[in-house]
Every structure is written in C-alpha cells, then in structure tokens.
PDB file of N, CA and C in Angstrom:
ATOM      1  N   ILE A   1      -1.110   5.686  11.570  1.00  0.00           N
ATOM      2  CA  ILE A   1       0.184   6.008  11.004  1.00  0.00           C
ATOM      3  C   ILE A   1       0.324   7.521  10.951  1.00  0.00           C
ATOM      4  N   VAL A   2       1.425   7.998  11.448  1.00  0.00           N
ATOM      5  CA  VAL A   2       1.685   9.429  11.424  1.00  0.00           C
ATOM      6  C   VAL A   2       1.812   9.875   9.971  1.00  0.00           C
ATOM      7  N   GLY A   3       1.103  10.930   9.622  1.00  0.00           N
ATOM      8  CA  GLY A   3       1.184  11.477   8.281  1.00  0.00           C
ATOM      9  C   GLY A   3       0.194  10.903   7.290  1.00  0.00           C
ATOM     10  N   LEU A   4      -0.620   9.931   7.724  1.00  0.00           N
ATOM     11  CA  LEU A   4      -1.623   9.356   6.828  1.00  0.00           C
ATOM     12  C   LEU A   4      -2.612  10.445   6.431  1.00  0.00           C
ATOM     13  N   ASP A   5      -2.776  10.636   5.152  1.00  0.00           N
ATOM     14  CA  ASP A   5      -3.611  11.711   4.628  1.00  0.00           C
ATOM     15  C   ASP A   5      -5.039  11.208   4.420  1.00  0.00           C
ATOM     16  N   ARG A   6      -5.858  11.347   5.450  1.00  0.00           N
ATOM     17  CA  ARG A   6      -7.238  10.841   5.384  1.00  0.00           C
ATOM     18  C   ARG A   6      -8.088  11.601   4.359  1.00  0.00           C
ATOM     19  N   ALA A   7      -7.845  12.884   4.211  1.00  0.00           N
ATOM     20  CA  ALA A   7      -8.594  13.679   3.232  1.00  0.00           C
ATOM     21  C   ALA A   7      -8.278  13.194   1.816  1.00  0.00           C
ATOM     22  N   LYS A   8      -7.020  12.887   1.564  1.00  0.00           N
ATOM     23  CA  LYS A   8      -6.624  12.369   0.258  1.00  0.00           C
ATOM     24  C   LYS A   8      -7.300  11.029  -0.004  1.00  0.00           C
ATOM     25  N   LEU A   9      -7.369  10.185   1.016  1.00  0.00           N
ATOM     26  CA  LEU A   9      -8.037   8.891   0.866  1.00  0.00           C
ATOM     27  C   LEU A   9      -9.519   9.088   0.553  1.00  0.00           C
ATOM     28  N   GLN A  10     -10.165  10.010   1.236  1.00  0.00           N
ATOM     29  CA  GLN A  10     -11.580  10.280   0.969  1.00  0.00           C
ATOM     30  C   GLN A  10     -11.789  10.747  -0.470  1.00  0.00           C
ATOM     31  N   ARG A  11     -10.914  11.615  -0.957  1.00  0.00           N
ATOM     32  CA  ARG A  11     -11.016  12.080  -2.345  1.00  0.00           C
ATOM     33  C   ARG A  11     -10.846  10.920  -3.315  1.00  0.00           C
ATOM     34  N   LYS A  12      -9.867  10.065  -3.058  1.00  0.00           N
ATOM     35  CA  LYS A  12      -9.631   8.921  -3.929  1.00  0.00           C
ATOM     36  C   LYS A  12     -10.820   7.967  -3.896  1.00  0.00           C
ATOM     37  N   ARG A  13     -11.352   7.724  -2.717  1.00  0.00           N
ATOM     38  CA  ARG A  13     -12.471   6.786  -2.585  1.00  0.00           C
ATOM     39  C   ARG A  13     -13.698   7.278  -3.330  1.00  0.00           C
ATOM     40  N   SER A  14     -13.894   8.577  -3.402  1.00  0.00           N
ATOM     41  CA  SER A  14     -15.072   9.106  -4.077  1.00  0.00           C
ATOM     42  C   SER A  14     -14.998   8.896  -5.589  1.00  0.00           C
ATOM     43  N   ASN A  15     -13.807   8.654  -6.125  1.00  0.00           N
ATOM     44  CA  ASN A  15     -13.634   8.452  -7.562  1.00  0.00           C
ATOM     45  C   ASN A  15     -13.544   6.980  -7.966  1.00  0.00           C
ATOM     46  N   LEU A  16     -13.701   6.076  -7.023  1.00  0.00           N
ATOM     47  CA  LEU A  16     -13.538   4.655  -7.325  1.00  0.00           C
ATOM     48  C   LEU A  16     -14.799   4.054  -7.925  1.00  0.00           C
ATOM     49  N   THR A  17     -14.600   2.968  -8.664  1.00  0.00           N
ATOM     50  CA  THR A  17     -15.710   2.281  -9.320  1.00  0.00           C
ATOM     51  C   THR A  17     -16.369   1.242  -8.425  1.00  0.00           C
ATOM     52  N   GLY A  18     -15.772   0.936  -7.305  1.00  0.00           N
ATOM     53  CA  GLY A  18     -16.325  -0.075  -6.413  1.00  0.00           C
ATOM     54  C   GLY A  18     -15.513  -1.357  -6.401  1.00  0.00           C
ATOM     55  N   ASP A  19     -14.478  -1.424  -7.231  1.00  0.00           N
ATOM     56  CA  ASP A  19     -13.598  -2.581  -7.278  1.00  0.00           C
ATOM     57  C   ASP A  19     -12.785  -2.651  -5.984  1.00  0.00           C
ATOM     58  N   VAL A  20     -12.756  -3.815  -5.362  1.00  0.00           N
ATOM     59  CA  VAL A  20     -12.056  -3.979  -4.086  1.00  0.00           C
ATOM     60  C   VAL A  20     -10.557  -3.736  -4.247  1.00  0.00           C
ATOM     61  N   GLY A  21      -9.975  -4.213  -5.329  1.00  0.00           N
ATOM     62  CA  GLY A  21      -8.548  -3.996  -5.579  1.00  0.00           C
ATOM     63  C   GLY A  21      -8.219  -2.524  -5.720  1.00  0.00           C
ATOM     64  N   GLU A  22      -9.109  -1.788  -6.360  1.00  0.00           N
ATOM     65  CA  GLU A  22      -8.936  -0.343  -6.525  1.00  0.00           C
ATOM     66  C   GLU A  22      -8.931   0.349  -5.160  1.00  0.00           C
ATOM     67  N   LEU A  23      -9.837  -0.054  -4.290  1.00  0.00           N
ATOM     68  CA  LEU A  23      -9.905   0.515  -2.945  1.00  0.00           C
ATOM     69  C   LEU A  23      -8.635   0.188  -2.160  1.00  0.00           C
ATOM     70  N   PHE A  24      -8.164  -1.045  -2.269  1.00  0.00           N
ATOM     71  CA  PHE A  24      -6.941  -1.452  -1.579  1.00  0.00           C
ATOM     72  C   PHE A  24      -5.760  -0.610  -2.067  1.00  0.00           C
ATOM     73  N   CYS A  25      -5.627  -0.421  -3.378  1.00  0.00           N
ATOM     74  CA  CYS A  25      -4.542   0.408  -3.930  1.00  0.00           C
ATOM     75  C   CYS A  25      -4.668   1.855  -3.465  1.00  0.00           C
ATOM     76  N   ALA A  26      -5.885   2.370  -3.440  1.00  0.00           N
ATOM     77  CA  ALA A  26      -6.092   3.754  -2.986  1.00  0.00           C
ATOM     78  C   ALA A  26      -5.666   3.903  -1.532  1.00  0.00           C
ATOM     79  N   THR A  27      -5.992   2.918  -0.717  1.00  0.00           N
ATOM     80  CA  THR A  27      -5.605   2.949   0.698  1.00  0.00           C
ATOM     81  C   THR A  27      -4.089   2.913   0.834  1.00  0.00           C
ATOM     82  N   LEU A  28      -3.447   2.030   0.079  1.00  0.00           N
ATOM     83  CA  LEU A  28      -1.984   1.937   0.138  1.00  0.00           C
ATOM     84  C   LEU A  28      -1.316   3.229  -0.320  1.00  0.00           C
ATOM     85  N   SER A  29      -1.894   3.878  -1.321  1.00  0.00           N
ATOM     86  CA  SER A  29      -1.244   5.044  -1.919  1.00  0.00           C
ATOM     87  C   SER A  29      -1.220   6.280  -1.031  1.00  0.00           C
ATOM     88  N   VAL A  30      -2.010   6.306   0.030  1.00  0.00           N
ATOM     89  CA  VAL A  30      -1.996   7.478   0.912  1.00  0.00           C
ATOM     90  C   VAL A  30      -1.083   7.292   2.122  1.00  0.00           C
ATOM     91  N   ILE A  31      -0.431   6.152   2.211  1.00  0.00           N
ATOM     92  CA  ILE A  31       0.539   5.923   3.276  1.00  0.00           C
ATOM     93  C   ILE A  31       1.793   6.730   2.933  1.00  0.00           C
ATOM     94  N   PRO A  32       2.344   7.453   3.888  1.00  0.00           N
ATOM     95  CA  PRO A  32       3.550   8.237   3.594  1.00  0.00           C
ATOM     96  C   PRO A  32       4.642   7.373   2.964  1.00  0.00           C
ATOM     97  N   GLY A  33       5.204   7.864   1.867  1.00  0.00           N
ATOM     98  CA  GLY A  33       6.240   7.142   1.150  1.00  0.00           C
ATOM     99  C   GLY A  33       5.714   6.281   0.017  1.00  0.00           C
ATOM    100  N   MET A  34       4.393   6.165  -0.075  1.00  0.00           N
ATOM    101  CA  MET A  34       3.776   5.376  -1.138  1.00  0.00           C
ATOM    102  C   MET A  34       3.218   6.323  -2.195  1.00  0.00           C
ATOM    103  N   SER A  35       3.232   5.872  -3.430  1.00  0.00           N
ATOM    104  CA  SER A  35       2.615   6.600  -4.538  1.00  0.00           C
ATOM    105  C   SER A  35       1.615   5.652  -5.186  1.00  0.00           C
ATOM    106  N   ASP A  36       0.881   6.137  -6.157  1.00  0.00           N
ATOM    107  CA  ASP A  36      -0.040   5.256  -6.878  1.00  0.00           C
ATOM    108  C   ASP A  36       0.731   4.117  -7.544  1.00  0.00           C
ATOM    109  N   THR A  37       1.885   4.432  -8.110  1.00  0.00           N
ATOM    110  CA  THR A  37       2.700   3.409  -8.778  1.00  0.00           C
ATOM    111  C   THR A  37       3.197   2.369  -7.790  1.00  0.00           C
ATOM    112  N   ARG A  38       3.705   2.820  -6.669  1.00  0.00           N
ATOM    113  CA  ARG A  38       4.175   1.876  -5.639  1.00  0.00           C
ATOM    114  C   ARG A  38       3.023   1.030  -5.106  1.00  0.00           C
ATOM    115  N   ALA A  39       1.875   1.646  -4.914  1.00  0.00           N
ATOM    116  CA  ALA A  39       0.711   0.906  -4.421  1.00  0.00           C
ATOM    117  C   ALA A  39       0.332  -0.209  -5.396  1.00  0.00           C
ATOM    118  N   ARG A  40       0.353   0.097  -6.693  1.00  0.00           N
ATOM    119  CA  ARG A  40       0.022  -0.928  -7.687  1.00  0.00           C
ATOM    120  C   ARG A  40       1.060  -2.051  -7.703  1.00  0.00           C
ATOM    121  N   LYS A  41       2.331  -1.712  -7.487  1.00  0.00           N
ATOM    122  CA  LYS A  41       3.378  -2.741  -7.438  1.00  0.00           C
ATOM    123  C   LYS A  41       3.179  -3.654  -6.224  1.00  0.00           C
ATOM    124  N   VAL A  42       2.897  -3.065  -5.080  1.00  0.00           N
ATOM    125  CA  VAL A  42       2.648  -3.867  -3.876  1.00  0.00           C
ATOM    126  C   VAL A  42       1.414  -4.741  -4.106  1.00  0.00           C
ATOM    127  N   PHE A  43       0.373  -4.149  -4.693  1.00  0.00           N
ATOM    128  CA  PHE A  43      -0.857  -4.895  -4.971  1.00  0.00           C
ATOM    129  C   PHE A  43      -0.607  -6.056  -5.939  1.00  0.00           C
ATOM    130  N   SER A  44       0.327  -5.902  -6.864  1.00  0.00           N
ATOM    131  CA  SER A  44       0.608  -6.987  -7.805  1.00  0.00           C
ATOM    132  C   SER A  44       1.171  -8.221  -7.092  1.00  0.00           C
ATOM    133  N   TRP A  45       1.799  -8.002  -5.940  1.00  0.00           N
ATOM    134  CA  TRP A  45       2.328  -9.119  -5.143  1.00  0.00           C
ATOM    135  C   TRP A  45       1.375  -9.553  -4.037  1.00  0.00           C
ATOM    136  N   TYR A  46       0.679  -8.606  -3.452  1.00  0.00           N
ATOM    137  CA  TYR A  46      -0.195  -8.881  -2.304  1.00  0.00           C
ATOM    138  C   TYR A  46      -1.592  -8.361  -2.637  1.00  0.00           C
ATOM    139  N   LYS A  47      -2.466  -9.252  -3.092  1.00  0.00           N
ATOM    140  CA  LYS A  47      -3.774  -8.866  -3.628  1.00  0.00           C
ATOM    141  C   LYS A  47      -4.815  -8.525  -2.565  1.00  0.00           C
ATOM    142  N   THR A  48      -4.519  -8.857  -1.316  1.00  0.00           N
ATOM    143  CA  THR A  48      -5.480  -8.603  -0.234  1.00  0.00           C
ATOM    144  C   THR A  48      -4.747  -8.073   0.996  1.00  0.00           C
ATOM    145  N   PRO A  49      -5.465  -7.392   1.866  1.00  0.00           N
ATOM    146  CA  PRO A  49      -4.836  -6.977   3.120  1.00  0.00           C
ATOM    147  C   PRO A  49      -4.294  -8.176   3.908  1.00  0.00           C
ATOM    148  N   ARG A  50      -4.990  -9.312   3.871  1.00  0.00           N
ATOM    149  CA  ARG A  50      -4.514 -10.491   4.599  1.00  0.00           C
ATOM    150  C   ARG A  50      -3.177 -10.977   4.042  1.00  0.00           C
ATOM    151  N   ALA A  51      -3.045 -10.984   2.730  1.00  0.00           N
ATOM    152  CA  ALA A  51      -1.769 -11.394   2.125  1.00  0.00           C
ATOM    153  C   ALA A  51      -0.654 -10.443   2.549  1.00  0.00           C
ATOM    154  N   LEU A  52      -0.956  -9.158   2.597  1.00  0.00           N
ATOM    155  CA  LEU A  52       0.034  -8.179   3.028  1.00  0.00           C
ATOM    156  C   LEU A  52       0.367  -8.376   4.507  1.00  0.00           C
ATOM    157  N   MET A  53      -0.632  -8.674   5.311  1.00  0.00           N
ATOM    158  CA  MET A  53      -0.397  -8.914   6.741  1.00  0.00           C
ATOM    159  C   MET A  53       0.520 -10.117   6.950  1.00  0.00           C
ATOM    160  N   ASN A  54       0.401 -11.123   6.084  1.00  0.00           N
ATOM    161  CA  ASN A  54       1.204 -12.338   6.235  1.00  0.00           C
ATOM    162  C   ASN A  54       2.625 -12.187   5.710  1.00  0.00           C
ATOM    163  N   ALA A  55       2.891 -11.126   4.978  1.00  0.00           N
ATOM    164  CA  ALA A  55       4.242 -10.878   4.464  1.00  0.00           C
ATOM    165  C   ALA A  55       5.134 -10.357   5.590  1.00  0.00           C
ATOM    166  N   THR A  56       6.399 -10.641   5.473  1.00  0.00           N
ATOM    167  CA  THR A  56       7.350 -10.090   6.444  1.00  0.00           C
ATOM    168  C   THR A  56       7.775  -8.698   5.984  1.00  0.00           C
ATOM    169  N   GLU A  57       8.320  -7.932   6.905  1.00  0.00           N
ATOM    170  CA  GLU A  57       8.852  -6.611   6.539  1.00  0.00           C
ATOM    171  C   GLU A  57       9.939  -6.749   5.491  1.00  0.00           C
ATOM    172  N   ALA A  58      10.762  -7.772   5.609  1.00  0.00           N
ATOM    173  CA  ALA A  58      11.842  -7.990   4.642  1.00  0.00           C
ATOM    174  C   ALA A  58      11.270  -8.269   3.256  1.00  0.00           C
ATOM    175  N   ASP A  59      10.203  -9.070   3.193  1.00  0.00           N
ATOM    176  CA  ASP A  59       9.557  -9.345   1.903  1.00  0.00           C
ATOM    177  C   ASP A  59       9.025  -8.058   1.286  1.00  0.00           C
ATOM    178  N   LEU A  60       8.373  -7.254   2.096  1.00  0.00           N
ATOM    179  CA  LEU A  60       7.811  -5.993   1.600  1.00  0.00           C
ATOM    180  C   LEU A  60       8.912  -5.032   1.169  1.00  0.00           C
ATOM    181  N   ALA A  61       9.970  -4.954   1.941  1.00  0.00           N
ATOM    182  CA  ALA A  61      11.074  -4.051   1.615  1.00  0.00           C
ATOM    183  C   ALA A  61      11.706  -4.397   0.273  1.00  0.00           C
ATOM    184  N   ASP A  62      11.646  -5.674  -0.114  1.00  0.00           N
ATOM    185  CA  ASP A  62      12.256  -6.134  -1.358  1.00  0.00           C
ATOM    186  C   ASP A  62      11.351  -6.015  -2.580  1.00  0.00           C
ATOM    187  N   VAL A  63      10.114  -5.540  -2.415  1.00  0.00           N
ATOM    188  CA  VAL A  63       9.235  -5.383  -3.573  1.00  0.00           C
ATOM    189  C   VAL A  63       9.868  -4.397  -4.535  1.00  0.00           C
ATOM    190  N   ASP A  64      10.004  -4.829  -5.793  1.00  0.00           N
ATOM    191  CA  ASP A  64      10.612  -3.996  -6.829  1.00  0.00           C
ATOM    192  C   ASP A  64       9.598  -2.988  -7.338  1.00  0.00           C
ATOM    193  N   CYS A  65       9.922  -1.726  -7.177  1.00  0.00           N
ATOM    194  CA  CYS A  65       9.053  -0.633  -7.634  1.00  0.00           C
ATOM    195  C   CYS A  65       9.764   0.120  -8.745  1.00  0.00           C
ATOM    196  N   SER A  66       9.658  -0.406  -9.941  1.00  0.00           N
ATOM    197  CA  SER A  66      10.264   0.221 -11.126  1.00  0.00           C
ATOM    198  C   SER A  66      11.765   0.427 -10.971  1.00  0.00           C
ATOM    199  N   GLY A  67      12.443  -0.635 -10.559  1.00  0.00           N
ATOM    200  CA  GLY A  67      13.902  -0.579 -10.449  1.00  0.00           C
ATOM    201  C   GLY A  67      14.437  -0.223  -9.081  1.00  0.00           C
ATOM    202  N   ARG A  68      13.571   0.194  -8.184  1.00  0.00           N
ATOM    203  CA  ARG A  68      13.989   0.515  -6.813  1.00  0.00           C
ATOM    204  C   ARG A  68      13.191  -0.345  -5.858  1.00  0.00           C
ATOM    205  N   LYS A  69      13.809  -0.698  -4.757  1.00  0.00           N
ATOM    206  CA  LYS A  69      13.119  -1.480  -3.728  1.00  0.00           C
ATOM    207  C   LYS A  69      12.186  -0.572  -2.932  1.00  0.00           C
ATOM    208  N   LEU A  70      11.137  -1.147  -2.383  1.00  0.00           N
ATOM    209  CA  LEU A  70      10.196  -0.381  -1.570  1.00  0.00           C
ATOM    210  C   LEU A  70      10.909   0.206  -0.355  1.00  0.00           C
ATOM    211  N   GLY A  71      11.755  -0.586   0.272  1.00  0.00           N
ATOM    212  CA  GLY A  71      12.572  -0.092   1.375  1.00  0.00           C
ATOM    213  C   GLY A  71      12.010  -0.415   2.745  1.00  0.00           C
ATOM    214  N   LYS A  72      12.906  -0.377   3.726  1.00  0.00           N
ATOM    215  CA  LYS A  72      12.576  -0.768   5.096  1.00  0.00           C
ATOM    216  C   LYS A  72      11.585   0.177   5.772  1.00  0.00           C
ATOM    217  N   VAL A  73      11.729   1.478   5.543  1.00  0.00           N
ATOM    218  CA  VAL A  73      10.870   2.455   6.226  1.00  0.00           C
ATOM    219  C   VAL A  73       9.421   2.302   5.782  1.00  0.00           C
ATOM    220  N   VAL A  74       9.206   2.231   4.477  1.00  0.00           N
ATOM    221  CA  VAL A  74       7.838   2.097   3.963  1.00  0.00           C
ATOM    222  C   VAL A  74       7.282   0.721   4.316  1.00  0.00           C
ATOM    223  N   ALA A  75       8.123  -0.306   4.265  1.00  0.00           N
ATOM    224  CA  ALA A  75       7.685  -1.647   4.645  1.00  0.00           C
ATOM    225  C   ALA A  75       7.206  -1.664   6.100  1.00  0.00           C
ATOM    226  N   ALA A  76       7.927  -0.978   6.969  1.00  0.00           N
ATOM    227  CA  ALA A  76       7.529  -0.909   8.381  1.00  0.00           C
ATOM    228  C   ALA A  76       6.190  -0.181   8.534  1.00  0.00           C
ATOM    229  N   ARG A  77       5.966   0.861   7.734  1.00  0.00           N
ATOM    230  CA  ARG A  77       4.683   1.573   7.778  1.00  0.00           C
ATOM    231  C   ARG A  77       3.544   0.665   7.340  1.00  0.00           C
ATOM    232  N   LEU A  78       3.780  -0.093   6.277  1.00  0.00           N
ATOM    233  CA  LEU A  78       2.746  -1.026   5.811  1.00  0.00           C
ATOM    234  C   LEU A  78       2.423  -2.061   6.877  1.00  0.00           C
ATOM    235  N   LYS A  79       3.446  -2.615   7.485  1.00  0.00           N
ATOM    236  CA  LYS A  79       3.228  -3.618   8.536  1.00  0.00           C
ATOM    237  C   LYS A  79       2.526  -2.985   9.740  1.00  0.00           C
ATOM    238  N   GLY A  80       2.815  -1.718  10.020  1.00  0.00           N
ATOM    239  CA  GLY A  80       2.161  -1.041  11.127  1.00  0.00           C
ATOM    240  C   GLY A  80       0.690  -0.836  10.876  1.00  0.00           C
ATOM    241  N   LEU A  81       0.324  -0.629   9.621  1.00  0.00           N
ATOM    242  CA  LEU A  81      -1.079  -0.435   9.271  1.00  0.00           C
ATOM    243  C   LEU A  81      -1.830  -1.746   9.205  1.00  0.00           C
ATOM    244  N   TYR A  82      -1.171  -2.768   8.673  1.00  0.00           N
ATOM    245  CA  TYR A  82      -1.821  -4.059   8.489  1.00  0.00           C
ATOM    246  C   TYR A  82      -1.249  -5.102   9.432  1.00  0.00           C
ATOM    247  N   LYS A  83      -1.541  -4.933  10.710  1.00  0.00           N
ATOM    248  CA  LYS A  83      -1.104  -5.909  11.732  1.00  0.00           C
ATOM    249  C   LYS A  83      -2.198  -6.907  11.977  1.00  0.00           C
TER     250      LYS A  83
END
C-alpha cells in the first residue's frame, strides 16, 4: 500500500504485549487514513484478518467510526492489504 508507514508499525510492535488483537489493531492503524481509534472500531467488527478479508468493501466503508463512516477510500486500502 502506498504510504504505509513501516517504521511506525515497527515502533508500535515494539510496545505490544504479545496479544494478537493488539498486533492486528497496530497493523490496521498504520494504513493511510486509519487511526488507532478507527483501527479499534474495525477490529470490533472484524476480529481477524480472515474476517476482514471476507468483508466486502461496502461493508467496510459502512463501519461507524465515532459518528462517521470509514469510507470507500480507506475500505479499498484495507481490501488491498487483506486480499
């Protein structure tokens, strides 16, 4: 994915406790257009990469992130990462 901040992911990974969900959220949060809050919202609906892979772009775009939808652009990025 263009703009994926690998250095940021490495920094986040070094602070994790080893929880798989935490790692998944950290990975999601470094995708352009995602924040820690958005990553946790997506994780609340899709607990595993496989669940996210099985979601449609439309489903992802409709994830409610504190009153705003995730949106088509970010949904497409997620689907591009988890094909």
